[in-house]
Structure formats: structure tokens, C-alpha cells
Short mmCIF file of C-alpha atoms (C1' of nucleotides) in Angstrom, two decimals:
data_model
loop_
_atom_site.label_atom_id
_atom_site.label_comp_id
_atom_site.label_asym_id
_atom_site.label_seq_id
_atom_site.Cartn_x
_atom_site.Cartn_y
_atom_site.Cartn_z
CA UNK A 22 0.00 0.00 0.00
CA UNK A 23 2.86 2.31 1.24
CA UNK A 24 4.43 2.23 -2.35
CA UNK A 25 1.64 1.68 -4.70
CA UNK A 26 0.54 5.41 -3.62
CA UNK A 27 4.38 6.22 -4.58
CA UNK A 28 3.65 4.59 -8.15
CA UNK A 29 0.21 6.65 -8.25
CA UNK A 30 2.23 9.98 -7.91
CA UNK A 31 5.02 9.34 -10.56
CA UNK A 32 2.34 8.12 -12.89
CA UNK A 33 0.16 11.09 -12.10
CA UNK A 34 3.20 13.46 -12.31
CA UNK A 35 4.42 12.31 -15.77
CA UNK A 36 1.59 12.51 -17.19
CA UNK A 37 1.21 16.11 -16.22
CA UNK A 38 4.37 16.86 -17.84
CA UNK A 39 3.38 14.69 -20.66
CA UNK A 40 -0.24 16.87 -21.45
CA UNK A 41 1.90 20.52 -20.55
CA UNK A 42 4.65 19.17 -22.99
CA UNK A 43 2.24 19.07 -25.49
CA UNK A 44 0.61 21.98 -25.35
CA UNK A 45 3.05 23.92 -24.00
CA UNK A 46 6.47 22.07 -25.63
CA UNK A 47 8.64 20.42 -23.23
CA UNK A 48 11.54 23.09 -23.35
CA UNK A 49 7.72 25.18 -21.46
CA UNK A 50 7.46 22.95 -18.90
CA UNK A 51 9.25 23.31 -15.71
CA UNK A 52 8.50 21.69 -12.08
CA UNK A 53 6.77 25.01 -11.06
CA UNK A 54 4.34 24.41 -13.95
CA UNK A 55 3.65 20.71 -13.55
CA UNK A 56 3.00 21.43 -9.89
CA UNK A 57 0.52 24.23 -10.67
CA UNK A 58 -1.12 21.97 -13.44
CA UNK A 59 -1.68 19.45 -10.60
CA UNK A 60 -2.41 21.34 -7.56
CA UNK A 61 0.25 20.44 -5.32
CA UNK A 62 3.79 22.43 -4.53
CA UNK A 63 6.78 22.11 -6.28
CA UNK A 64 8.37 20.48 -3.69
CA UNK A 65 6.48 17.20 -4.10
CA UNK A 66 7.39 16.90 -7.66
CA UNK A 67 10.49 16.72 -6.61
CA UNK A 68 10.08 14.26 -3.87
CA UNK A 69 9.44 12.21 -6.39
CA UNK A 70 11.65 13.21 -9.43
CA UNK A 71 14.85 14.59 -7.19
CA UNK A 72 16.07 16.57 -10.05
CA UNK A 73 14.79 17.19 -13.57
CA UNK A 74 16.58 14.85 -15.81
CA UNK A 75 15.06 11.60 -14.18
CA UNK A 76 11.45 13.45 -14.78
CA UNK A 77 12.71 13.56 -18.41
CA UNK A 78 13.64 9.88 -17.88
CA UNK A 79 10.30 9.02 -16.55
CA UNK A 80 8.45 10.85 -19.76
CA UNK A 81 10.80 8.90 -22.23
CA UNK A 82 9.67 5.45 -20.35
CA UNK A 83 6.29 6.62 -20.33
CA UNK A 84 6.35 7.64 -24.55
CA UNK A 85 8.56 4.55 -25.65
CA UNK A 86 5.86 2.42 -23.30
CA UNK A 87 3.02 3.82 -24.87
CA UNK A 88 4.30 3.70 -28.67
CA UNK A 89 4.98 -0.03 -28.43
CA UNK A 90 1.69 -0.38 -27.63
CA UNK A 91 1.00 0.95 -31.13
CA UNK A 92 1.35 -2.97 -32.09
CA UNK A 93 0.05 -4.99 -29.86
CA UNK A 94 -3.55 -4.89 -32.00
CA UNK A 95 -1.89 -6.03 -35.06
CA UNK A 96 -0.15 -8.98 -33.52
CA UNK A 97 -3.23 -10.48 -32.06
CA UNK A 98 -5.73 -10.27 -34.93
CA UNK A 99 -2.92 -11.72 -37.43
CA UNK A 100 -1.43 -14.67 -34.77
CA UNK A 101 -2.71 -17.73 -35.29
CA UNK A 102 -3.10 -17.38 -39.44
CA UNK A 103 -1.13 -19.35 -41.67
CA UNK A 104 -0.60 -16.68 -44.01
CA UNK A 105 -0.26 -13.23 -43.50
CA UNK A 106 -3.11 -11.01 -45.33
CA UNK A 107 -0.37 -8.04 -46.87
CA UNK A 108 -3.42 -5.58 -47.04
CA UNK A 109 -4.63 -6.02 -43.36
CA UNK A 110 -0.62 -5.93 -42.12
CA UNK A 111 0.18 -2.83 -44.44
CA UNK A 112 -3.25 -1.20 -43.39
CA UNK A 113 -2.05 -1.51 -39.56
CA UNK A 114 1.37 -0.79 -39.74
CA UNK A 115 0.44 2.79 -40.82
CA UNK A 116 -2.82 3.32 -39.31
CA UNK A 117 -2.25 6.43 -36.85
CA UNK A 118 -4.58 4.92 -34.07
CA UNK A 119 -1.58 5.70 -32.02
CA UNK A 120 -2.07 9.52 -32.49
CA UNK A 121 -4.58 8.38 -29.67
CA UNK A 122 -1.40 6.96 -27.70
CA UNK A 123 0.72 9.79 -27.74
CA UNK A 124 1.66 13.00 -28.86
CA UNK A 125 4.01 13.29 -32.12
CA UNK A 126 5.66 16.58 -30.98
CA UNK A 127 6.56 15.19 -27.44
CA UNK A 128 8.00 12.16 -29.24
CA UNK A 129 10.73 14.27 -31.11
CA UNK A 130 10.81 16.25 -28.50
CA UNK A 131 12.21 13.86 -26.33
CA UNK A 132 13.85 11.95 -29.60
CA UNK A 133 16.01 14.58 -29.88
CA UNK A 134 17.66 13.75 -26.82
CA UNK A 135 19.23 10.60 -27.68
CA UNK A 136 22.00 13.29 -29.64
CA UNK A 137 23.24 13.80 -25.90
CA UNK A 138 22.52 11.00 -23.50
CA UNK A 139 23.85 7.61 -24.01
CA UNK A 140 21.09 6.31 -21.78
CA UNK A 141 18.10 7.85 -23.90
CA UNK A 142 19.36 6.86 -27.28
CA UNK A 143 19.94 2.89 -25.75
CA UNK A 144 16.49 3.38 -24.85
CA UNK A 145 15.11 4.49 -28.50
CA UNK A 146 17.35 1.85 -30.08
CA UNK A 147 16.03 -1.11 -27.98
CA UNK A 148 12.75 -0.42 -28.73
CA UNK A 149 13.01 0.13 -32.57
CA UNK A 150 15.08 -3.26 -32.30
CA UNK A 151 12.47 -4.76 -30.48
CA UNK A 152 9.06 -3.32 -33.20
CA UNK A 153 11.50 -4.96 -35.64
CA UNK A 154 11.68 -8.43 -33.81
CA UNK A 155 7.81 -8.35 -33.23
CA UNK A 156 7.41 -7.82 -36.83
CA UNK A 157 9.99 -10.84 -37.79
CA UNK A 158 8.10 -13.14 -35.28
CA UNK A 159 5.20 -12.27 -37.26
CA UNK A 160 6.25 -12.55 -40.64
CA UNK A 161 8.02 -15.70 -39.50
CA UNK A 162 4.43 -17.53 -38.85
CA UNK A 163 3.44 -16.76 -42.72
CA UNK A 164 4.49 -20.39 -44.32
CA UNK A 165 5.63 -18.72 -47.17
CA UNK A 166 7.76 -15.77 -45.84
CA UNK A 167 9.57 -18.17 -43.24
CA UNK A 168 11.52 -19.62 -46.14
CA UNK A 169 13.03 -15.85 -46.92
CA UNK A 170 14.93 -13.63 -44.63
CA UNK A 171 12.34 -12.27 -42.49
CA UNK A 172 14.63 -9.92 -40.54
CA UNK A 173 15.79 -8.05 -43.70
CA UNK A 174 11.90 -7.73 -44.61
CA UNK A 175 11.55 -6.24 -41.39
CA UNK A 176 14.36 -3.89 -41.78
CA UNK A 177 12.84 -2.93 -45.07
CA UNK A 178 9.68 -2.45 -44.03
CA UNK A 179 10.09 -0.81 -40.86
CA UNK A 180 12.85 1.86 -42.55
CA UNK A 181 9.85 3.01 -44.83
CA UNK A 182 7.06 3.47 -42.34
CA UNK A 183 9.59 5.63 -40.18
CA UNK A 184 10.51 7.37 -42.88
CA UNK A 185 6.70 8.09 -43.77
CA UNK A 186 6.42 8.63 -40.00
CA UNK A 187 8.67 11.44 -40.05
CA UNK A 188 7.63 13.15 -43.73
CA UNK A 189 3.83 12.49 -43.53
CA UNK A 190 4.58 14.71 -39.84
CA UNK A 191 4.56 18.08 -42.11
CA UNK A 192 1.85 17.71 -44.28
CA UNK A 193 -1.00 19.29 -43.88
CA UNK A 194 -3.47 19.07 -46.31
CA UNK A 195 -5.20 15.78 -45.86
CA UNK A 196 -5.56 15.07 -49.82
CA UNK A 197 -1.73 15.21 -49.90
CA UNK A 198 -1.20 13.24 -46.87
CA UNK A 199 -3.59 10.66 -48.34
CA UNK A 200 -1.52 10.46 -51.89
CA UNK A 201 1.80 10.12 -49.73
CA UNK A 202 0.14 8.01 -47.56
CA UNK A 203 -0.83 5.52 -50.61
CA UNK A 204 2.67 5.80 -51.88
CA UNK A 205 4.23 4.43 -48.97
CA UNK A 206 2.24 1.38 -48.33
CA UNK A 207 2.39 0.61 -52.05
CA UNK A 208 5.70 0.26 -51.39
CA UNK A 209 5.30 -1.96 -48.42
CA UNK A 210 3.32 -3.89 -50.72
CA UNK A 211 5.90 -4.56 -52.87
CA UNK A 212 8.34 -5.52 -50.82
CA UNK A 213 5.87 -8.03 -49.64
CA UNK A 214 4.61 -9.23 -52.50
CA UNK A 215 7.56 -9.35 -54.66
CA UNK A 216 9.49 -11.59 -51.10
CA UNK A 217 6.92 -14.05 -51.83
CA UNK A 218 7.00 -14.32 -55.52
CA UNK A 219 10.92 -14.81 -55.14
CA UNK A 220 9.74 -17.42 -52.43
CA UNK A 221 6.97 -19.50 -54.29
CA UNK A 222 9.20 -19.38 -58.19
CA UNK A 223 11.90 -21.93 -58.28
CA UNK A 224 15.73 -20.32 -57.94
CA UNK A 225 17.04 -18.96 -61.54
CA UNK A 226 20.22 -17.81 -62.26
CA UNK A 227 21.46 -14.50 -62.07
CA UNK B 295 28.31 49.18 -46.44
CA UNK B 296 25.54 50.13 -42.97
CA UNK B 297 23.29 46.89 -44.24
CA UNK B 298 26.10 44.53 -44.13
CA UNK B 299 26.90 44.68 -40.91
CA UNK B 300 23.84 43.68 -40.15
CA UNK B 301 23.53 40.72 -41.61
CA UNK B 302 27.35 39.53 -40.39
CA UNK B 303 26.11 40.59 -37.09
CA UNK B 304 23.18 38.19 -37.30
CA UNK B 305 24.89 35.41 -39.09
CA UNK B 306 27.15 35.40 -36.61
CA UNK B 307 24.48 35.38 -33.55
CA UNK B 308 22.79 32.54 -35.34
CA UNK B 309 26.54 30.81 -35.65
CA UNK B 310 26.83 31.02 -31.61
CA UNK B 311 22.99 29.66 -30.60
CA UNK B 312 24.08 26.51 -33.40
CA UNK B 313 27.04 26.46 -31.68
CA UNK B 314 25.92 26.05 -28.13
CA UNK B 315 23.16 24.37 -29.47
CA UNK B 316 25.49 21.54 -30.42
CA UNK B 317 27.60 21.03 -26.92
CA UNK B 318 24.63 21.97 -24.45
CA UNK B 319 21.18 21.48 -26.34
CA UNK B 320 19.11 23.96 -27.65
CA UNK B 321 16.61 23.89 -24.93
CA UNK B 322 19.36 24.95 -22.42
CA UNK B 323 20.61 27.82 -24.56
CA UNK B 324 19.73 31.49 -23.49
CA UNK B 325 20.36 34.85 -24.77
CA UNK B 326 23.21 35.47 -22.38
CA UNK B 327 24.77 32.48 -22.84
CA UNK B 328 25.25 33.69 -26.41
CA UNK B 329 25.79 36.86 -25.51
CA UNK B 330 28.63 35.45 -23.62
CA UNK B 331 30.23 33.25 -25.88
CA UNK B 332 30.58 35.47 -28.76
CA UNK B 333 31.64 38.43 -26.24
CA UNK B 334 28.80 41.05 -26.40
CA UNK B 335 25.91 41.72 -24.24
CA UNK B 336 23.03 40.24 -24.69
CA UNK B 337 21.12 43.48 -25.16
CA UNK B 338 23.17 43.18 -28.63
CA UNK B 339 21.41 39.89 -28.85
CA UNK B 340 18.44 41.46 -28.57
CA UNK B 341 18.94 44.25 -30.84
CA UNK B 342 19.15 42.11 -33.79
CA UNK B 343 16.45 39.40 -32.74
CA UNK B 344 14.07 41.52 -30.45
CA UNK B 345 12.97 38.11 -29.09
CA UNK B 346 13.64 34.25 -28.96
CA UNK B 347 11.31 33.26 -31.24
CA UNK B 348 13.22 35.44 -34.08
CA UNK B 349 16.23 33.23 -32.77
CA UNK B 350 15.24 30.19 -32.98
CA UNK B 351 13.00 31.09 -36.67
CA UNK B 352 17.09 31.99 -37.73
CA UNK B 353 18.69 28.91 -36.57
CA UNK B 354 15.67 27.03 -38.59
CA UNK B 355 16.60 28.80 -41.57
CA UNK B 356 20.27 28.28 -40.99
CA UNK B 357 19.93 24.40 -40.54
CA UNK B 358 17.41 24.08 -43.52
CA UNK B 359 19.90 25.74 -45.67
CA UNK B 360 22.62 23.90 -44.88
CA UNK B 361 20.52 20.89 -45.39
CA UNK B 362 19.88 21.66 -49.01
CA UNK B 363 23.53 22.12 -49.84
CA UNK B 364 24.51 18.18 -48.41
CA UNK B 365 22.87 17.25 -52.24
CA UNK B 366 24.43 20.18 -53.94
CA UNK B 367 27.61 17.77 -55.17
CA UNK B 368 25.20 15.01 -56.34
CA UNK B 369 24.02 17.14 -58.77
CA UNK B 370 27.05 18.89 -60.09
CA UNK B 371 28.44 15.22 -60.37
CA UNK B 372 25.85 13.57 -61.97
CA UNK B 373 24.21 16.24 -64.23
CA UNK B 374 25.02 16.26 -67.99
CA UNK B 375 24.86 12.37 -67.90
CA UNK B 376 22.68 10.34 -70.47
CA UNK B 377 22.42 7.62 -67.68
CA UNK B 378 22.29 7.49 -63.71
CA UNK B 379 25.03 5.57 -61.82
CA UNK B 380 22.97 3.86 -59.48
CA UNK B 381 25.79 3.06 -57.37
CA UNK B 382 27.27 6.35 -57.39
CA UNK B 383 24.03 8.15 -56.69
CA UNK B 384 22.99 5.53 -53.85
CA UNK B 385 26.50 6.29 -52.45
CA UNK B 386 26.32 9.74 -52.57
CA UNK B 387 22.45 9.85 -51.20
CA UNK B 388 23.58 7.88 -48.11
CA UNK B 389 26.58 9.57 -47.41
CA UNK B 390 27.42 11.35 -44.16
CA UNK B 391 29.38 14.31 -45.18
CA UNK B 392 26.36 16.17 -44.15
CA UNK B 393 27.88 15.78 -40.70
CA UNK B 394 30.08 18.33 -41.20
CA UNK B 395 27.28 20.78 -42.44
CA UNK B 396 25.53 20.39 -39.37
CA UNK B 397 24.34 18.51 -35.89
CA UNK B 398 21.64 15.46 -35.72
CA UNK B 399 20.93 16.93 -32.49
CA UNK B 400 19.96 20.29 -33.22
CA UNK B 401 18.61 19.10 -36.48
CA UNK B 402 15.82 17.22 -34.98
CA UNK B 403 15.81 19.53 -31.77
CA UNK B 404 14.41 22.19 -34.36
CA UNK B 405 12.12 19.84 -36.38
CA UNK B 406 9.87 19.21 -33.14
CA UNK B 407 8.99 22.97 -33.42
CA UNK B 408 7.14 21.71 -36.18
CA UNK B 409 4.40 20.26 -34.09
CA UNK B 410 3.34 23.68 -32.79
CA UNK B 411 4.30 26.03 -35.31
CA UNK B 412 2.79 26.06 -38.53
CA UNK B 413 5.38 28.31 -40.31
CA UNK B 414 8.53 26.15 -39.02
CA UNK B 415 6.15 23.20 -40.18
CA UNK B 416 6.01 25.03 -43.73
CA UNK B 417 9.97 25.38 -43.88
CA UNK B 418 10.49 22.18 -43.27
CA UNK B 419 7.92 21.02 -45.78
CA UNK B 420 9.11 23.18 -48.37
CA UNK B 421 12.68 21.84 -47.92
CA UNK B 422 11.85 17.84 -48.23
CA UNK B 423 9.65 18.24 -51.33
CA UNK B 424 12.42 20.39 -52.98
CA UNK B 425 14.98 17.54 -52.28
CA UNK B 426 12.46 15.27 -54.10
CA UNK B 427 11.95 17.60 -57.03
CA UNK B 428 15.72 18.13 -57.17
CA UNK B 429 16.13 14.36 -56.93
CA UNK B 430 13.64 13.96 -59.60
CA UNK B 431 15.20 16.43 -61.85
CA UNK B 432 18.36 14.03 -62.00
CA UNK B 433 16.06 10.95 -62.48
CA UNK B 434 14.42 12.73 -65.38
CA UNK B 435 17.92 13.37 -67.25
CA UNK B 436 18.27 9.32 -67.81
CA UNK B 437 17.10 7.96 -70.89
CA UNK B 438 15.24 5.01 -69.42
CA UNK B 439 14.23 6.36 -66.09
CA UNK B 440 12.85 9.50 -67.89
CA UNK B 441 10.01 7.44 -69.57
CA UNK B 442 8.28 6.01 -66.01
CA UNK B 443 7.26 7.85 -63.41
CA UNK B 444 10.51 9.73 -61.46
CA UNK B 445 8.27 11.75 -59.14
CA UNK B 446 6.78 8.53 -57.46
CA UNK B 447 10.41 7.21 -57.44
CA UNK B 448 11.61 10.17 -56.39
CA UNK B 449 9.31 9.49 -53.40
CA UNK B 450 10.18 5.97 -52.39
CA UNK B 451 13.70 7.06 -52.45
CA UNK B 452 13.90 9.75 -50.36
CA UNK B 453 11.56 8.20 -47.87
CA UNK B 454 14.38 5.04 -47.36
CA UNK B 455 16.52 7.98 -46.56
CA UNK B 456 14.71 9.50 -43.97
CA UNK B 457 13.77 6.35 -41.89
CA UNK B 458 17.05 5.43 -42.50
CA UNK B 459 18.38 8.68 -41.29
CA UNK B 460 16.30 8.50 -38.01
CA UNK B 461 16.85 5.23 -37.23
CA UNK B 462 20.52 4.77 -37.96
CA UNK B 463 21.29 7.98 -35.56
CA UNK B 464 20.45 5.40 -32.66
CA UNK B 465 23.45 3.21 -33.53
CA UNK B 466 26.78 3.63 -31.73
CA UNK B 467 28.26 0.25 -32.79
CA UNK B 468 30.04 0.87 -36.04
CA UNK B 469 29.61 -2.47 -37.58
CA UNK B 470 25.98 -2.56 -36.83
CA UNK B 471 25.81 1.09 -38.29
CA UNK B 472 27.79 -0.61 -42.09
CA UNK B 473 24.96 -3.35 -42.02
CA UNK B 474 22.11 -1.74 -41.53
CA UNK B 475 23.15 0.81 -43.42
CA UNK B 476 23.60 -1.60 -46.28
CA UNK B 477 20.27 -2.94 -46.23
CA UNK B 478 18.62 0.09 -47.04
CA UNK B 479 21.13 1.29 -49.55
CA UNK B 480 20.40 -1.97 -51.05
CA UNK B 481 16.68 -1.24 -50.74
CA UNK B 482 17.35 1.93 -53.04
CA UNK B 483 19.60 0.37 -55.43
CA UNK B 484 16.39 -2.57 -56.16
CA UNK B 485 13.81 0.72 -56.23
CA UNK B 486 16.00 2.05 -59.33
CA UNK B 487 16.98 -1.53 -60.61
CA UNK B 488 13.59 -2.72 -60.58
CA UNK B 489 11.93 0.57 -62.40
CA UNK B 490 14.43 0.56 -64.96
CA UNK B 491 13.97 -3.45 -65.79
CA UNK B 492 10.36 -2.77 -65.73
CA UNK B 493 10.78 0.30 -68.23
CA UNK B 494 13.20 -1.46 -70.65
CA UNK B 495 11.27 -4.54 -71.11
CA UNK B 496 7.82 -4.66 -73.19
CA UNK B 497 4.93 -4.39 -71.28
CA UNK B 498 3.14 -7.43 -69.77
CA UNK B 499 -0.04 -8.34 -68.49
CA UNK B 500 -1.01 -8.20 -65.16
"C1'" DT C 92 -0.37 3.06 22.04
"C1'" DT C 93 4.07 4.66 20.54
"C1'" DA C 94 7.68 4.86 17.17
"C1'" DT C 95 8.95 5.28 12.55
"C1'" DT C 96 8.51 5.98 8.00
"C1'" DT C 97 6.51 8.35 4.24
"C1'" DA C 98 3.58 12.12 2.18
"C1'" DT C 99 2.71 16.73 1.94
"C1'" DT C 100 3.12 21.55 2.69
"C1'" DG C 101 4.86 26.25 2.24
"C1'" DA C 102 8.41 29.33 2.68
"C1'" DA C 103 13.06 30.50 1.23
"C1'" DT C 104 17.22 30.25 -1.62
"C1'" DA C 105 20.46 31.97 -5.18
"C1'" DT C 106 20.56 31.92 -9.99
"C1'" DT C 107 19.13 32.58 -14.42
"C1'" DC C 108 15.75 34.16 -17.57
"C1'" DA C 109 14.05 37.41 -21.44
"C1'" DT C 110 13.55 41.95 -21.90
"C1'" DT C 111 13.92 47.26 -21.35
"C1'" DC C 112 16.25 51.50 -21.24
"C1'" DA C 113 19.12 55.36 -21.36
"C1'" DA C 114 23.68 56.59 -22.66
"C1'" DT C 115 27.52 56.46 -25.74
"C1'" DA C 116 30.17 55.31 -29.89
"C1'" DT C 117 30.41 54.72 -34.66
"C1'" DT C 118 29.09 55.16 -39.22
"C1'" DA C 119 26.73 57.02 -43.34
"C1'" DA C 120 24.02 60.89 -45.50
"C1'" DA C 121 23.30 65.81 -45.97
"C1'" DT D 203 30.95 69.69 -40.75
"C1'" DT D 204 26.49 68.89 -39.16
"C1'" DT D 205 22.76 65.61 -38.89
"C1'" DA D 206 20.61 61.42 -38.62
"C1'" DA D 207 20.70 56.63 -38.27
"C1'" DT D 208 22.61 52.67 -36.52
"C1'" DA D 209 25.76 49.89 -33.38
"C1'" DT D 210 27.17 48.98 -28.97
"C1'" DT D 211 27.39 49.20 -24.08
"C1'" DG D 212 26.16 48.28 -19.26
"C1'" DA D 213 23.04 48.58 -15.74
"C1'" DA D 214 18.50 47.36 -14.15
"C1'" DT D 215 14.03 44.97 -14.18
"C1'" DG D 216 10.69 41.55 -12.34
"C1'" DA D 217 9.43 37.03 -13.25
"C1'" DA D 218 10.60 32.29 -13.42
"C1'" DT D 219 14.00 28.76 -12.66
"C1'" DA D 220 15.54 24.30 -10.05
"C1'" DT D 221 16.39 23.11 -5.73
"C1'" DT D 222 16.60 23.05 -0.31
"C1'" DC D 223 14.72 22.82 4.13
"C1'" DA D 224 12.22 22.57 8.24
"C1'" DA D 225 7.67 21.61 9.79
"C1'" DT D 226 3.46 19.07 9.72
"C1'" DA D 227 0.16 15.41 8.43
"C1'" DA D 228 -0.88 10.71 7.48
"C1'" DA D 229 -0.05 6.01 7.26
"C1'" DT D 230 2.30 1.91 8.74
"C1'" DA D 231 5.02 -1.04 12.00
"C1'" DA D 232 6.31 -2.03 16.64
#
DNA sequence: TTATTTATTGAATATTCATTCAATATTAAA
DNA sequence: TTTAATATTGAATGAATATTCAATAAATAA
């Protein structure tokens, strides 16, 4: 009981700083502010969060939590199929759902930070390393795909919806984000499509 | 002769916020610490950027220009050429000479401004399609690639760069950096390959 | 119950912040 | 040379900053 209430707090004080970094931008936000936001002093944020680089710590665990939750939906609808459906994989993998999750400018925000703290950018890398392995684990279950270098796929894959990630981030107009939007998982597609026509045609030379 | 000073005077403010930018973070840079490390008060500062904003709308245009001129050599190189050198231009796409144009830290410190400033979001914008139309300007000059669509290629380029730009910033290790970073060169070298089979043999059914 | 740990408060700290202002120095225009 | 515009200085502002501390309240353990 004595340290659940403990847990409550941090959770309740990161996500303070997580709803004033995005509206006010994190550089905003200091522990005055995330006090005020939440009606208590100062001083108890920082009972909690002694200084102000493990409340940045706590935000980055709370954002990297919440954005590998982005793929939990896709990976238990397609388990348990013995092919993958490309359409219904492509259509998730880009779906912004997560704009529910979490807040794109707090993400770069704090993505910036892996530039100057070792600690941060481990942090990032482990979990892009780890949306790749949950994608390979998946494509790995298609009884086609298995036969190919899943983790490569992956790779490929993932490189273009982070790249659309960070391009489709300045557009707009919704009629262009749709057209880029089409253009990336068209892509996808191919790489898909064209893995498992190399699978399913005998070898030839080349 | 009164105008130019001016404009040294600001280049040179803009010079010290990238500067500290780079070693300390943009978010913990302030108008006397510039003032400081170029050796005038800030009220100087001030004079030329009556407030932060100004500052940081310089830096923005500072970075974004610098940005344009990594793929300034590409073209010089490659222009007046019946046909692309896909290794070449791969090569030179991927390349990290842009390093010494400017930081990956400050870089994507400024892009989150895009998430809560429509006119940064603009610049930014206007920079990444004119990389594509440049890019697509090259792609147009080749004989073969001129006859399918370079814009959409354009495209599925430049958005292997990106993700591979964001994600390959998280790796320290070296020889993870050279294999990952040949995977998605190689992803950009079948993108080109694969449009310019498709364009030189007759069309199929399908 | 008492003792001890934790949670919470509010006041206080020195420092840094962006910004203003009046005064002076320099330069260009007349 | 005089005039006007700009460049530069240095001091001053009040507000906001992260952080500290002692005191109190509440909850748990003895």
C-alpha cells in the first residue's frame, strides 16, 4: 500500500508533464508548472523526481511504453493465421490509431535527446530493435515468408514506415497526406509481395 | 556598407545559438549564454532578434539551408549524364558528409517545433519536397528512367533515406551502423533496378 | 499506544531568464 | 561639418527557474 501510492504519484506526475509538454512544448514545462497543473507544490514533484533529468527519464519510459503499444492490436488479430493477409498488415502498420497513444511533438521532443545521452538513445534503439523483432516473429508464422529472410523484410519495411512517419509529420493538407500516404504502403506492398514471388518461383540464375 | 553589418552581425548570432546548441542542447541555450560566448551583451542579442522566437526562426533557416547544400555535389556530379550511376548516386544519397554541415541533435531539436508552429512546419515542408523535385530532376535526365514515373520514385527514395536517417542515428556500434546501413542502400539500389527493368522490357499483363 | 517511515506543505534560496532603457560610440548621409 | 541613423554598451528589471529545508500530516510497524 505504502508504495503503490508512490507509483500513483510518478504516474500522475508524468503525465502532467506529458499533457503541458504538449501543449506547452517540453523546453515550457518546468516543475513550477507541472505542480501548478496538478495542484500540489513544487516540492512534491520533486520528492518524487529529485532533479529534472530523471522526470525527463520518466516521460521517455512513459512515450517509448506507450508507442509499443501501437502494435500490440496487429499482432493479435494476425497470430494464429497461416498466411499473413499483406493488405490487413500494411493497413495496420500505418494506421495512426496511435495519435490516440501519444503525442508526435513530445515524441521528437524527447527523440532529440538521444543526440546527448547515451542512456536515452539505448532506450530508443532497444525499442526500434524490439518493433522490428515483433514484426519478424510475425512474418516468420506466414508459411511462405519463413523460407526468406524475415529480418531483412523487417528492416525494409520498418525503414519506410519511419521514414513516412517522419515526412507524412509536415503535411497538412489531408488530400496530400492521403496520396503520400498511398505511396508508402504501395511500397510496403511490394516488398511483400515481390518476397513471396521470389519465395513461391523456383531459384534462376542470375 | 551600414546593411552589411547587419547581416554579419546576425549570421554570426545565429553561428553562436548553433554552436551552443550543439555542446549543451538547444533547450538549455539562453540569450546570455550567447551573448557570452561570442563576447557582447546580450542586449546586442536582442537588438538584432528583439525576441527568442526570431532566434530560434534563424537557426531554422540556418539548418534548412545547410541541409539543401549536403545534395548540392550530387548534382554537379551527376548532371550532364545520359544515364544514372545507381551506385554512385545511392553512395552519394547515403553519405554522411552532411555531418560536417551540421548537428543530428539540433537538427531534430528544431524539427519538433514543427508540431506547434505552422510556419517552421512550412519550412520544413518546403525543404523535403524540394529535395524530391531536385532528386527527380536528376532521375528525369536518364534515358530510361525518364520514360516512367521519377516523381513517385523520387518518393520511395527519399523516404528510405529519412527512416534510414532516423533510425541509424540510434546506432553507436560501427559495424551494426555498415549493415544496416547496407540494407537500405540496397533497398534503393532494387527501387531504381527494378523501375528501370520494368521500363526497358515490353509491357506485360497483369 | 508509541515509534517510525513516508507524504505533503509552504516558505526561502540563489541563480538565471528574457527583456527594457538610457547613454555612448560609430558610421553614413546631408 | 552637421545631422541622422545605426551599433554597442552596461546597468536594471521583475518574473521564473531548479532546488533546499524545516515543519506538519498521514499512514504503517512495533
Amino acid at each position: 500500500m505504502k508504495n503503490s501510492i508512490r507509483k500513483e504519484r510518478k504516474k500522475e506526475i508524468i503525465s502532467g508533464l506529458y499533457e503541458l509538454s504538449q501543449s506547452e512544448g517540453l523546453e515550457n514545462v518546468s516543475i513550477a508548472k507541472i505542480g501548478k497543473h496538478l495542484g500540489m507544490p513544487p516540492s512534491l514533484v520533486m520528492h518524487y523526481f529529485p532533479n529534472k533529468r530523471l522526470l525527463i527519464l520518466g516521460l521517455i519510459d512513459h512515450i517509448l511504453h506507450q508507442y509499443q503499444l501501437i502494435y500490440k492490436p496487429i499482432i493479435s488479430k494476425m497470430e494464429n493465421q497461416p498466411r499473413i493477409n499483406p493488405e490487413l498488415l500494411v493497413d495496420r502498420l500505418f494506421s495512426r490509431d496511435w495519435n490516440l497513444l501519444f503525442d508526435d511533438g513530445v515524441f521528437f521532443s524527447c527523440y532529440a535527446f538521444i543526440f546527448r545521452d547515451a542512456s536515452i538513445k539505448r532506450e530508443y534503439k532497444n525499442l526500434h530493435v524490439k518493433l522490428r523483432m515483433t514484426l519478424k516473429t510475425l512474418l516468420d508464422k506466414d508459411e511462405v515468408l519463413m523460407n526468406g529472410d524475415t529480418g531483412l523484410l523487417a528492416e525494409r519495411i520498418f525503414v519506410v514506415i519511419e521514414g513516412a512517419y517522419y515526412y507524412l509529420s509536415m503535411m497538412d493538407d489531408p488530400k496530400t497526406y492521403d496520396e503520400k500516404l498511398k505511396i508508402f504502403k504501395d511500397q510496403v506492398y511490394e516488398l511483400i509481395y515481390s518476397e513471396i514471388n521470389r519465395l513461391e518461383q523456383p531459384a534462376r540464375s542470375g
